[in-house]
Tab-separated table of C-alpha atoms and ligand atoms in Angstrom:
chain	number	residue	atom	x	y	z
A	1	MET	CA	23.369	-51.255	-61.839
A	2	THR	CA	20.802	-49.832	-59.377
A	3	SER	CA	20.484	-46.130	-59.602
A	4	PRO	CA	19.457	-44.618	-56.333
A	5	ALA	CA	16.005	-43.224	-56.859
A	6	VAL	CA	15.206	-39.832	-55.521
A	7	PRO	CA	12.551	-40.897	-52.980
A	8	SER	CA	9.042	-40.101	-53.688
A	9	LEU	CA	9.324	-36.562	-52.669
A	10	SER	CA	6.983	-35.187	-55.181
A	11	GLY	CA	4.375	-33.005	-53.415
A	12	ILE	CA	6.611	-32.586	-50.368
A	13	GLN	CA	6.878	-28.807	-50.852
A	14	GLU	CA	3.019	-28.676	-50.944
A	15	ARG	CA	2.833	-30.743	-47.787
A	16	ILE	CA	5.097	-28.313	-45.982
A	17	ARG	CA	3.258	-25.244	-47.285
A	18	SER	CA	-0.132	-26.473	-46.193
A	19	ALA	CA	0.947	-27.835	-42.747
A	20	SER	CA	-1.345	-26.161	-40.277
A	21	THR	CA	0.442	-26.730	-37.033
A	22	VAL	CA	3.993	-26.775	-35.787
A	23	LEU	CA	3.489	-30.405	-34.704
A	24	GLU	CA	2.646	-31.293	-38.258
A	25	LEU	CA	5.872	-29.651	-39.474
A	26	ASP	CA	7.808	-31.584	-36.932
A	27	ALA	CA	6.363	-34.819	-38.333
A	28	ILE	CA	7.306	-33.846	-41.965
A	29	GLU	CA	10.795	-32.908	-40.851
A	30	GLN	CA	11.147	-36.365	-39.228
A	31	ASP	CA	9.846	-38.020	-42.448
A	32	LEU	CA	12.591	-36.246	-44.462
A	33	PHE	CA	15.529	-36.075	-42.231
A	34	GLY	CA	14.996	-38.837	-39.607
A	35	ARG	CA	18.327	-40.495	-38.850
A	36	LYS	CA	17.364	-44.008	-40.062
A	37	GLN	CA	14.192	-43.829	-42.060
A	38	GLY	CA	14.140	-40.281	-43.320
A	39	LEU	CA	13.442	-40.201	-47.022
A	40	LEU	CA	16.391	-37.822	-47.769
A	41	THR	CA	18.680	-39.536	-45.369
A	42	VAL	CA	18.103	-42.913	-47.040
A	43	ALA	CA	18.471	-41.451	-50.513
A	44	MET	CA	21.742	-39.837	-49.634
A	45	LYS	CA	23.012	-43.054	-48.235
A	46	GLU	CA	22.108	-44.969	-51.373
A	47	LEU	CA	24.191	-42.493	-53.414
A	48	SER	CA	27.317	-44.462	-52.372
A	49	GLN	CA	26.242	-47.339	-54.491
A	50	ALA	CA	25.671	-45.257	-57.612
A	51	THR	CA	28.141	-44.721	-60.482
A	52	PRO	CA	30.287	-41.614	-60.244
A	53	GLU	CA	28.333	-39.826	-62.928
A	54	GLU	CA	25.000	-40.722	-61.360
A	55	ARG	CA	26.347	-39.737	-57.937
A	56	ILE	CA	27.152	-36.245	-59.183
A	57	ALA	CA	23.803	-35.720	-60.900
A	58	LYS	CA	21.585	-37.274	-58.180
A	59	GLY	CA	23.711	-35.762	-55.475
A	60	LYS	CA	23.208	-32.306	-56.918
A	61	SER	CA	19.441	-32.640	-57.143
A	62	LEU	CA	19.119	-34.221	-53.697
A	63	ASN	CA	21.170	-31.411	-52.214
A	64	ALA	CA	19.027	-28.840	-53.954
A	65	LEU	CA	15.875	-30.564	-52.569
A	66	LYS	CA	17.319	-30.720	-49.075
A	67	GLN	CA	18.085	-26.995	-49.274
A	68	GLU	CA	14.620	-26.211	-50.550
A	69	CYS	CA	12.842	-28.263	-47.870
A	70	THR	CA	14.962	-26.837	-45.087
A	71	THR	CA	14.047	-23.295	-46.207
A	72	LEU	CA	10.348	-24.167	-46.723
A	73	LEU	CA	10.187	-25.721	-43.251
A	74	ALA	CA	11.757	-22.705	-41.563
A	75	ASP	CA	9.427	-20.252	-43.417
A	76	ARG	CA	6.331	-22.231	-42.593
A	77	ARG	CA	7.402	-22.522	-38.979
A	78	ARG	CA	7.805	-18.752	-38.673
A	79	GLU	CA	4.451	-18.150	-40.425
A	80	LEU	CA	2.630	-20.523	-37.995
A	81	SER	CA	4.123	-19.065	-34.887
A	82	LEU	CA	3.475	-15.489	-35.989
A	83	SER	CA	-0.130	-16.272	-36.641
A	84	ALA	CA	-0.443	-18.037	-33.332
A	85	LEU	CA	0.856	-14.845	-31.663
A	86	GLY	CA	-1.461	-12.792	-33.783
A	87	SER	CA	-4.556	-14.634	-32.573
A	88	LEU	CA	-3.243	-14.545	-29.030
A	89	ALA	CA	-2.909	-10.856	-29.318
A	90	GLN	CA	-6.599	-10.648	-30.208
A	91	THR	CA	-7.853	-12.673	-27.342
A	92	ASP	CA	-5.254	-11.623	-24.819
A	93	PRO	CA	-4.233	-7.902	-24.480
A	94	LEU	CA	-0.984	-8.900	-22.897
A	95	ASP	CA	1.770	-8.449	-25.406
A	96	VAL	CA	3.920	-11.510	-24.946
A	97	THR	CA	6.463	-10.323	-27.444
A	98	LEU	CA	7.354	-7.239	-25.401
A	99	ASP	CA	10.632	-7.643	-23.550
A	100	LEU	CA	10.501	-4.850	-20.957
A	101	PRO	CA	13.165	-4.163	-18.350
A	102	LYS	CA	12.400	-5.461	-14.835
A	103	HIS	CA	10.811	-3.024	-12.462
A	104	ASP	CA	11.800	-2.352	-8.885
A	105	ARG	CA	8.912	-3.314	-6.626
A	106	GLY	CA	7.774	-0.380	-4.452
A	107	HIS	CA	6.102	-0.292	-1.128
A	108	LEU	CA	3.823	2.029	0.790
A	109	HIS	CA	5.232	5.167	2.396
A	110	LEU	CA	5.792	4.539	6.067
A	111	ILE	CA	2.951	6.818	7.204
A	112	PRO	CA	0.071	5.065	5.352
A	113	GLU	CA	1.769	1.758	6.086
A	114	PHE	CA	1.820	2.574	9.922
A	115	ILE	CA	-1.845	3.818	9.697
A	116	ARG	CA	-2.780	0.397	8.226
A	117	SER	CA	-1.212	-1.365	11.051
A	118	VAL	CA	-2.940	0.917	13.497
A	119	GLU	CA	-6.243	0.000	11.956
A	120	GLU	CA	-5.330	-3.608	12.175
A	121	VAL	CA	-4.218	-3.639	15.762
A	122	PHE	CA	-7.216	-1.580	17.081
A	123	GLY	CA	-9.441	-3.652	14.773
A	124	ARG	CA	-8.602	-6.737	16.708
A	125	MET	CA	-9.821	-4.970	19.802
A	126	GLY	CA	-13.189	-4.226	18.217
A	127	PHE	CA	-12.530	-0.703	16.934
A	128	GLY	CA	-13.922	0.276	13.547
A	129	VAL	CA	-12.451	3.017	11.325
A	130	ALA	CA	-14.248	6.362	10.861
A	131	GLU	CA	-13.149	9.239	8.690
A	132	GLY	CA	-14.097	12.876	8.389
A	133	PRO	CA	-13.393	15.785	5.997
A	134	GLU	CA	-10.131	17.771	6.194
A	135	ILE	CA	-12.129	20.966	5.846
A	136	GLU	CA	-14.168	21.339	9.009
A	137	ASP	CA	-16.369	23.960	10.602
A	138	GLU	CA	-15.654	25.796	13.851
A	139	ALA	CA	-18.656	24.062	15.527
A	140	ARG	CA	-17.115	20.586	15.241
A	141	GLN	CA	-13.476	21.606	15.537
A	142	PHE	CA	-14.166	23.729	18.681
A	143	ASP	CA	-17.687	24.505	20.075
A	144	LEU	CA	-19.088	20.967	20.288
A	145	LEU	CA	-15.766	19.860	21.785
A	146	ASN	CA	-16.382	22.269	24.583
A	147	PHE	CA	-13.784	24.882	23.606
A	148	PRO	CA	-14.836	28.276	25.002
A	149	ARG	CA	-15.347	31.085	22.431
A	150	GLU	CA	-12.205	32.897	23.549
A	151	HIS	CA	-9.948	29.816	23.647
A	152	ALA	CA	-6.399	30.468	22.351
A	153	ALA	CA	-6.454	27.351	20.081
A	154	ARG	CA	-8.862	29.178	17.766
A	155	ASP	CA	-6.304	31.867	16.948
A	156	ALA	CA	-5.659	32.366	13.330
A	157	GLN	CA	-1.960	32.271	14.248
A	158	ASP	CA	-2.410	28.516	14.662
A	159	ILE	CA	-5.284	27.536	12.395
A	160	PHE	CA	-5.727	27.849	8.678
A	161	TYR	CA	-9.132	29.411	8.129
A	162	VAL	CA	-10.627	28.761	4.698
A	163	ASP	CA	-12.103	31.581	2.768
A	164	ILE	CA	-15.473	29.992	1.868
A	165	ASP	CA	-18.860	31.778	2.609
A	166	ALA	CA	-19.944	30.833	6.129
A	167	PRO	CA	-21.674	32.501	9.063
A	168	PRO	CA	-19.088	34.627	11.028
A	169	ASP	CA	-19.395	32.423	14.142
A	170	ASN	CA	-18.930	29.164	12.242
A	171	ARG	CA	-16.164	29.614	9.798
A	172	PHE	CA	-14.558	26.902	7.764
A	173	LEU	CA	-11.027	25.734	8.493
A	174	LEU	CA	-8.457	23.024	7.873
A	175	ARG	CA	-8.980	20.768	10.847
A	176	GLY	CA	-6.240	21.163	13.441
A	177	HIS	CA	-6.935	17.718	15.035
A	178	THR	CA	-8.901	14.536	14.395
A	179	SER	CA	-11.195	15.097	17.382
A	180	PRO	CA	-14.068	16.585	15.178
A	181	VAL	CA	-14.424	13.070	13.736
A	182	GLN	CA	-15.602	11.971	17.227
A	183	ILE	CA	-18.356	14.568	17.050
A	184	ARG	CA	-19.392	13.530	13.538
A	185	TYR	CA	-19.538	9.936	14.582
A	186	MET	CA	-21.452	10.560	17.852
A	187	GLN	CA	-23.922	12.717	15.916
A	188	THR	CA	-24.789	9.940	13.573
A	189	HIS	CA	-24.256	6.709	15.651
A	190	LYS	CA	-25.830	5.481	18.875
A	191	PRO	CA	-23.540	4.018	21.660
A	192	PRO	CA	-21.951	1.608	22.404
A	193	LEU	CA	-19.211	2.921	20.028
A	194	ARG	CA	-15.660	1.961	19.406
A	195	ILE	CA	-13.762	3.773	16.571
A	196	ILE	CA	-10.463	5.044	15.552
A	197	CYS	CA	-10.170	8.019	13.157
A	198	PRO	CA	-6.800	8.354	11.347
A	199	GLY	CA	-6.172	11.369	9.017
A	200	LYS	CA	-4.297	14.467	8.070
A	201	VAL	CA	-4.441	17.574	10.304
A	202	TYR	CA	-3.127	21.189	9.735
A	203	ARG	CA	-1.519	23.781	11.873
A	204	LYS	CA	0.598	26.794	11.249
A	205	ASP	CA	3.876	25.227	12.532
A	206	ALA	CA	7.085	24.388	10.683
A	207	ASP	CA	10.349	23.167	12.224
A	208	ALA	CA	12.199	19.944	12.822
A	209	THR	CA	9.426	18.560	15.024
A	210	HIS	CA	6.389	20.368	13.530
A	211	SER	CA	5.005	20.371	9.968
A	212	PRO	CA	1.979	22.382	8.827
A	213	MET	CA	0.420	19.131	7.731
A	214	PHE	CA	0.789	16.008	9.813
A	215	HIS	CA	-1.200	12.893	10.808
A	216	GLN	CA	-3.085	11.937	13.927
A	217	PHE	CA	-5.409	9.156	14.906
A	218	GLU	CA	-8.181	9.608	17.302
A	219	GLY	CA	-9.790	6.825	19.381
A	220	LEU	CA	-13.229	6.846	20.954
A	221	MET	CA	-14.965	4.183	23.078
A	222	ILE	CA	-18.407	4.915	24.618
A	223	ASP	CA	-20.136	2.246	26.647
A	224	ARG	CA	-22.119	1.878	29.843
A	225	ASP	CA	-19.226	1.607	32.389
A	226	THR	CA	-16.040	2.224	30.490
A	227	SER	CA	-13.244	3.436	32.805
A	228	LEU	CA	-9.867	5.111	32.733
A	229	ALA	CA	-8.321	1.733	33.486
A	230	ASN	CA	-9.902	0.362	30.219
A	231	MET	CA	-8.463	3.268	28.355
A	232	LYS	CA	-4.912	2.706	29.618
A	233	ALA	CA	-5.167	-1.011	28.925
A	234	VAL	CA	-6.281	-0.364	25.282
A	235	MET	CA	-3.690	2.282	24.606
A	236	ILE	CA	-0.774	0.362	26.131
A	237	THR	CA	-1.652	-2.901	24.483
A	238	ALA	CA	-1.884	-1.308	21.061
A	239	ILE	CA	1.229	0.817	21.377
A	240	ARG	CA	3.375	-1.982	22.659
A	241	GLU	CA	2.292	-3.962	19.604
A	242	LEU	CA	2.800	-1.070	17.205
A	243	ILE	CA	6.130	0.306	18.528
A	244	SER	CA	7.820	-2.225	20.772
A	245	PRO	CA	6.966	-4.613	23.631
A	246	ASN	CA	9.635	-2.656	25.628
A	247	ALA	CA	7.775	0.659	25.364
A	248	GLU	CA	7.340	2.386	28.764
A	249	PHE	CA	4.508	4.890	29.455
A	250	ARG	CA	3.929	7.839	31.771
A	251	PHE	CA	0.483	9.321	32.184
A	252	ARG	CA	0.388	12.907	33.441
A	253	THR	CA	-2.657	15.093	34.121
A	254	GLY	CA	-3.259	17.505	31.227
A	255	PHE	CA	-6.034	19.765	30.104
A	256	PHE	CA	-8.179	19.324	27.079
A	257	PRO	CA	-11.636	20.891	27.166
A	258	PHE	CA	-13.384	17.835	25.701
A	259	VAL	CA	-12.165	15.299	28.444
A	260	GLU	CA	-12.409	15.239	32.191
A	261	PRO	CA	-10.099	14.113	33.629
A	262	GLY	CA	-7.590	14.761	30.913
A	263	LEU	CA	-4.194	13.152	30.606
A	264	GLU	CA	-1.038	13.446	28.527
A	265	VAL	CA	0.974	10.333	27.644
A	266	ASP	CA	4.747	10.230	27.354
A	267	MET	CA	6.560	7.246	25.989
A	268	ARG	CA	10.169	6.075	26.015
A	269	TRP	CA	11.665	3.017	24.560
A	270	GLN	CA	15.033	1.585	25.232
A	271	GLY	CA	15.282	-0.351	21.911
A	272	ASP	CA	14.719	-3.950	21.317
A	273	GLU	CA	18.352	-5.072	21.960
A	274	GLY	CA	18.875	-3.787	25.480
A	275	ALA	CA	19.261	-0.219	26.600
A	276	SER	CA	21.303	0.953	23.651
A	277	ARG	CA	19.123	3.997	22.988
A	278	GLU	CA	18.920	7.078	24.961
A	279	GLY	CA	15.182	6.583	25.807
A	280	LYS	CA	14.128	10.132	26.468
A	281	TRP	CA	10.419	10.645	27.424
A	282	MET	CA	8.472	12.047	24.468
A	283	GLU	CA	4.879	13.144	24.485
A	284	ILE	CA	2.785	11.032	22.015
A	285	ALA	CA	-0.839	11.417	22.925
A	286	GLY	CA	-3.602	13.252	24.776
A	287	CYS	CA	-6.511	11.354	26.316
A	288	GLY	CA	-9.170	11.257	28.973
A	289	MET	CA	-12.790	10.483	29.779
A	290	VAL	CA	-15.168	12.187	27.351
A	291	HIS	CA	-16.569	15.282	28.900
A	292	PRO	CA	-20.304	14.979	29.799
A	293	SER	CA	-21.039	18.259	27.837
A	294	VAL	CA	-19.508	16.762	24.704
A	295	LEU	CA	-21.760	13.683	24.971
A	296	LYS	CA	-24.741	15.986	25.510
A	297	ASN	CA	-23.796	18.143	22.498
A	298	CYS	CA	-23.962	14.951	20.362
A	299	GLY	CA	-27.331	13.752	21.827
A	300	ILE	CA	-25.895	11.083	24.164
A	301	ASP	CA	-27.138	10.869	27.668
A	302	PRO	CA	-24.072	11.167	29.984
A	303	LYS	CA	-26.017	9.558	32.782
A	304	LYS	CA	-26.357	6.362	30.835
A	305	TRP	CA	-23.071	6.424	28.812
A	306	GLN	CA	-19.445	7.198	29.405
A	307	GLY	CA	-16.274	6.581	27.632
A	308	PHE	CA	-12.800	7.622	26.797
A	309	ALA	CA	-11.044	9.329	23.894
A	310	PHE	CA	-7.384	9.626	22.833
A	311	GLY	CA	-5.429	11.412	20.080
A	312	PHE	CA	-1.991	10.259	18.909
A	313	GLY	CA	0.512	12.017	16.655
A	314	VAL	CA	1.561	9.552	13.929
A	315	GLU	CA	4.832	11.237	12.955
A	316	ARG	CA	5.834	11.540	16.581
A	317	MET	CA	5.442	7.736	17.098
A	318	LEU	CA	7.361	6.980	13.955
A	319	MET	CA	10.138	9.323	14.990
A	320	ILE	CA	10.464	7.395	18.238
A	321	LYS	CA	10.189	4.024	16.632
A	322	HIS	CA	12.745	4.605	13.898
A	323	GLN	CA	14.929	7.234	15.637
A	324	ILE	CA	14.138	9.801	12.919
A	325	PRO	CA	15.415	13.260	14.058
A	326	ASP	CA	13.703	15.540	11.603
A	327	LEU	CA	10.024	15.291	10.914
A	328	ARG	CA	10.390	16.983	7.518
A	329	SER	CA	12.128	13.885	6.094
A	330	PHE	CA	8.703	12.141	5.923
A	331	PHE	CA	7.523	14.601	3.322
A	332	GLU	CA	10.504	15.399	1.134
A	333	GLY	CA	10.153	12.278	-1.067
A	334	ASP	CA	13.800	11.394	-0.859
A	335	LEU	CA	14.076	7.751	-1.841
A	336	ARG	CA	17.285	7.253	0.100
A	337	PHE	CA	15.241	7.975	3.177
A	338	LEU	CA	12.032	6.205	2.211
A	339	ARG	CA	13.760	2.961	1.095
A	340	GLN	CA	15.013	2.437	4.729
A	341	PHE	CA	11.633	1.530	6.043
B	401	DAH	N1	-6.966	16.703	19.896
B	401	DAH	C1	-5.876	16.832	20.755
B	401	DAH	C2	-4.664	17.504	19.996
B	401	DAH	O1	-4.625	17.554	18.862
B	401	DAH	C3	-5.292	15.482	21.233
B	401	DAH	C4	-6.295	14.804	22.140
B	401	DAH	C5	-6.277	15.004	23.471
B	401	DAH	C6	-7.306	13.952	21.562
B	401	DAH	C7	-7.128	14.327	24.307
B	401	DAH	C8	-8.227	13.299	22.450
B	401	DAH	C9	-8.135	13.504	23.812
B	401	DAH	O2	-9.138	12.481	21.993
B	401	DAH	O3	-8.896	12.954	24.622
B	401	DAH	O4	-3.835	18.054	20.707
C-alpha cells in the first residue's frame, strides 16, 4: 500500500519568511497551491488512495501545513508591501496611503480674471504692463498731470490722504486713479511707449455703483504721429473682444486736465442673442490726446512726440458685461455670486 507522502515541504516556511519580493511570494504560492502541480494540491489528491487511518493522520498534518503556509504567506506579503511604502515615504514626500476627500477646484475672482484678459488682449496689440504703488504723492496724482492747485478733485472729501510725514504741498494719498502710473512710466522710459496699467484705486464713495476701492486700467501710447483715430481703433478693438462684438460706442467731449482734446466714452450692448437687453448707455472710460504740458513734465518733447491715454473702470465694464446691478457684490465674498462667473 502506497502511503501518500507529505511532499518535500521541509524548509517551506523558511522560504516564505525570507522571500524578498512580492513576486517571489507569488511563485512560492504557485509551487504550493498550483491547480495541477502544486505540492500541497498533489499531496491532497493522493490522500484518496491512502488507508482510512492514514488518510486521517496525513490529512490532519497536511491541513495544518496548508493553514500555516497560508498565514505565513499573508504575513510576509503585508510586511513586504509595508516596507515598500516605508521606503517610498522616504524618497517621496507624497503620502500615498492618505485617502483625502476630493476638493472642489476653485477659479480666479472675476476681477483679476478680467484684468488678465485685458493684459492679454492689449498685449497682442503691443502694449506692455506697468504698475505703480497704491500710495502716491500729490505731484504724480495731480500736479504733473496738469491739475491746477485749486482743482476740486484734490478735495479731502474725495481723496484719502495718508498721514505720513511729507512736505505740505506734496502729501501722500491713496491714488484716486491709475493715471499717475503714466507719469511714473514716462519719467523712467523714453518713447515710443505702449503700456496699460491695471490696479486698485481709492475714493471716498460708497453706494450701489461706487465703492471706496475699485479697479481701473490706464492705457498710454506715445509715438511720433499717433492720432485720435488710432486711439479709437485700439479702444474699440479691445473692448469688442473683452465684452462683446456687439458693443456700441459713443465718444463725447469731456474735460480731463491731462488730455487735450479729452473725451468720455459710453458703451451699450444689446446682448449676444439679439436685442434682449435694455442696452442703456453707460460711461466706461475717459480718454484723449496726452496734454503737451504732461509730456514736458516728464521730459518728453511734445514737438517730437504725441500720443493718447485712456482710463477704464473695471467694475463698470463687468457690470455691463454680466448685468450685475450692485457693485458691492464684487467684494462681499459670497460664493453663490462668485461661482456664477
Ligand atoms: N483718470 C481718469 C479718472 O479716473 C480717467 C481718465 C480720463 C484716464 C482720461 C485717462 C484719460 O488716461 O486720458 O476719472
